[in-house]
Amino acid sequence: MKAQKYEELLPQLRSLLSGETDPIARMANVAAVLHEAMGFWWTGFYRVQGDQLVLGPFQGPVACFRIARGRGVCGTAWSRKETVVVPDVEEFPGHIACSSESRSEIVVPLLRQGEVIAVLDIDSRELANFDDVDKHYLEKIVELL
Ligand code: SME
């Protein structure tokens, strides 16, 4: 079910992104498509700016502006250079609660030449909303950027 939704989104996103080169504009519509189609609570990007992640295009409630490297789920995905899936945010040491409604989270790094340049962060109001299916497809989606 979830996999099928992602399968349908991939060609739509490829086609949408083929019409634009600006990285922020591309991130903005990827966030919008994912948020609408998948019904997430918060869907957006943080971009690496020096030694911090800075809030980028997103859909959902107001979020923290800046996150230091290694801090929270986002900063951890950045320093590990790999996707982090958090089934229960209360169990993740150092989780940054931008919204008290968030229960589970996935963060997928976007790499260029081996360096993280941004992360895709998605929050859910349900516990354990993200699994290997989300990881697989969200990594593919991030590769489109
Ligand atoms: N929870 C994230 C912070 C960003 S908000 O969820 C949008 C974290 O721990 O890095």
Short mmCIF file of C-alpha atoms and ligand atoms in Angstrom, two decimals:
data_model
loop_
_atom_site.label_atom_id
_atom_site.label_comp_id
_atom_site.label_asym_id
_atom_site.label_seq_id
_atom_site.Cartn_x
_atom_site.Cartn_y
_atom_site.Cartn_z
CA MET A 1 0.00 0.00 0.00
CA LYS A 2 2.62 2.49 1.14
CA ALA A 3 5.12 1.10 -1.38
CA GLN A 4 2.54 1.50 -4.14
CA LYS A 5 2.00 5.15 -3.22
CA TYR A 6 5.73 5.79 -3.37
CA GLU A 7 5.95 3.91 -6.69
CA GLU A 8 3.35 6.27 -8.11
CA LEU A 9 5.10 9.32 -6.75
CA LEU A 10 8.48 8.56 -8.29
CA PRO A 11 7.56 9.20 -11.95
CA GLN A 12 5.48 12.22 -10.94
CA LEU A 13 8.43 13.70 -9.10
CA ARG A 14 10.83 12.93 -11.96
CA SER A 15 8.56 14.73 -14.37
CA LEU A 16 7.96 17.67 -12.02
CA LEU A 17 11.67 18.12 -11.31
CA SER A 18 12.65 17.97 -14.97
CA GLY A 19 11.14 21.47 -15.35
CA GLU A 20 13.30 23.29 -12.78
CA THR A 21 16.97 23.56 -11.87
CA ASP A 22 16.94 25.80 -8.78
CA PRO A 23 17.73 23.55 -5.78
CA ILE A 24 15.49 25.35 -3.29
CA ALA A 25 12.53 25.41 -5.67
CA ARG A 26 13.03 21.69 -6.29
CA MET A 27 13.15 20.93 -2.56
CA ALA A 28 10.01 23.03 -2.04
CA ASN A 29 7.91 21.01 -4.45
CA VAL A 30 9.32 17.68 -3.29
CA ALA A 31 8.27 18.61 0.26
CA ALA A 32 4.81 19.63 -0.98
CA VAL A 33 4.24 16.48 -3.03
CA LEU A 34 5.38 14.15 -0.25
CA HIS A 35 3.41 15.98 2.41
CA GLU A 36 0.17 15.97 0.42
CA ALA A 37 0.43 12.47 -0.98
CA MET A 38 1.63 10.70 2.16
CA GLY A 39 -0.20 12.72 4.80
CA PHE A 40 2.84 13.37 6.97
CA TRP A 41 2.77 15.78 9.93
CA TRP A 42 5.90 17.73 8.96
CA THR A 43 7.89 17.33 5.76
CA GLY A 44 10.86 19.47 4.90
CA PHE A 45 14.50 20.15 4.34
CA TYR A 46 17.34 21.54 6.39
CA ARG A 47 20.34 22.76 4.38
CA VAL A 48 23.94 22.63 5.53
CA GLN A 49 25.28 26.14 6.08
CA GLY A 50 28.74 26.03 7.63
CA ASP A 51 28.58 24.03 10.85
CA GLN A 52 24.79 24.12 11.14
CA LEU A 53 21.64 22.90 9.45
CA VAL A 54 19.35 25.79 8.52
CA LEU A 55 15.62 25.41 7.94
CA GLY A 56 14.74 25.11 4.26
CA PRO A 57 11.54 24.52 2.28
CA PHE A 58 8.93 22.64 4.31
CA GLN A 59 5.26 21.88 4.83
CA GLY A 60 3.70 21.74 8.28
CA PRO A 61 3.94 23.64 11.55
CA VAL A 62 6.64 26.17 12.44
CA ALA A 63 9.99 24.48 13.05
CA CYS A 64 13.40 25.18 14.62
CA PHE A 65 15.58 27.40 12.44
CA ARG A 66 18.98 25.90 13.15
CA ILE A 67 20.42 22.56 14.27
CA ALA A 68 24.07 21.94 15.09
CA ARG A 69 26.01 19.04 13.57
CA GLY A 70 25.50 15.86 15.56
CA ARG A 71 22.47 17.28 17.41
CA GLY A 72 18.99 15.82 17.21
CA VAL A 73 17.92 13.32 14.59
CA CYS A 74 18.78 15.71 11.74
CA GLY A 75 22.27 16.49 12.99
CA THR A 76 22.87 12.78 13.61
CA ALA A 77 21.88 11.85 10.02
CA TRP A 78 24.25 14.60 8.86
CA SER A 79 27.25 13.39 10.87
CA ARG A 80 26.59 9.69 10.12
CA LYS A 81 25.89 10.40 6.42
CA GLU A 82 23.07 7.90 6.55
CA THR A 83 19.33 7.69 7.02
CA VAL A 84 18.12 7.63 10.62
CA VAL A 85 14.74 6.05 11.43
CA VAL A 86 13.32 6.86 14.87
CA PRO A 87 10.25 4.79 15.82
CA ASP A 88 9.73 6.71 19.08
CA VAL A 89 11.24 10.19 19.37
CA GLU A 90 11.13 10.02 23.18
CA GLU A 91 13.59 7.13 23.02
CA PHE A 92 16.10 9.03 20.87
CA PRO A 93 18.72 10.76 23.03
CA GLY A 94 18.95 14.42 22.07
CA HIS A 95 15.84 14.48 19.90
CA ILE A 96 14.88 18.10 19.20
CA ALA A 97 11.15 18.55 19.72
CA CYS A 98 10.12 21.27 17.28
CA SER A 99 6.56 20.05 17.73
CA SER A 100 5.28 18.21 20.78
CA GLU A 101 2.94 16.31 18.45
CA SER A 102 5.74 14.41 16.72
CA ARG A 103 5.99 10.75 17.72
CA SER A 104 8.24 9.20 15.06
CA GLU A 105 10.66 10.55 12.51
CA ILE A 106 12.90 9.73 9.55
CA VAL A 107 15.81 11.82 8.31
CA VAL A 108 17.47 11.14 4.93
CA PRO A 109 20.69 12.93 4.03
CA LEU A 110 21.27 14.44 0.57
CA LEU A 111 24.88 13.94 -0.48
CA ARG A 112 26.96 15.63 -3.17
CA GLN A 113 30.45 14.26 -3.81
CA GLY A 114 30.42 12.43 -0.51
CA GLU A 115 29.34 15.42 1.58
CA VAL A 116 25.93 16.07 3.10
CA ILE A 117 24.44 19.27 1.68
CA ALA A 118 20.94 18.93 3.13
CA VAL A 119 18.64 16.52 4.94
CA LEU A 120 15.03 15.57 4.30
CA ASP A 121 13.23 15.39 7.66
CA ILE A 122 9.78 13.86 8.03
CA ASP A 123 7.74 13.68 11.24
CA SER A 124 4.63 11.69 12.05
CA ARG A 125 2.10 11.99 14.84
CA GLU A 126 1.98 8.19 14.99
CA LEU A 127 4.53 6.00 16.71
CA ALA A 128 6.69 3.82 14.43
CA ASN A 129 5.30 5.32 11.25
CA PHE A 130 8.54 4.85 9.30
CA ASP A 131 10.21 1.61 8.26
CA ASP A 132 12.51 0.17 5.59
CA VAL A 133 9.92 0.86 2.87
CA ASP A 134 9.99 4.59 3.66
CA LYS A 135 13.79 4.50 3.90
CA HIS A 136 14.08 2.79 0.51
CA TYR A 137 11.76 5.16 -1.34
CA LEU A 138 12.73 8.37 0.42
CA GLU A 139 16.39 7.67 -0.39
CA LYS A 140 15.39 7.25 -4.05
CA ILE A 141 13.41 10.50 -3.91
CA VAL A 142 16.31 12.40 -2.36
CA GLU A 143 18.56 11.05 -5.14
CA LEU A 144 16.33 12.86 -7.65
CA LEU A 145 17.41 16.19 -6.18
N1 SME B 1 13.17 16.56 15.41
C1 SME B 1 14.27 17.07 14.62
C2 SME B 1 14.24 18.58 14.54
C3 SME B 1 13.54 19.10 13.36
S1 SME B 1 11.85 19.07 13.51
O1 SME B 1 11.40 17.67 13.70
C4 SME B 1 11.11 19.67 12.15
C5 SME B 1 15.59 16.59 15.21
O2 SME B 1 15.61 16.01 16.30
O3 SME B 1 16.61 16.81 14.57
#
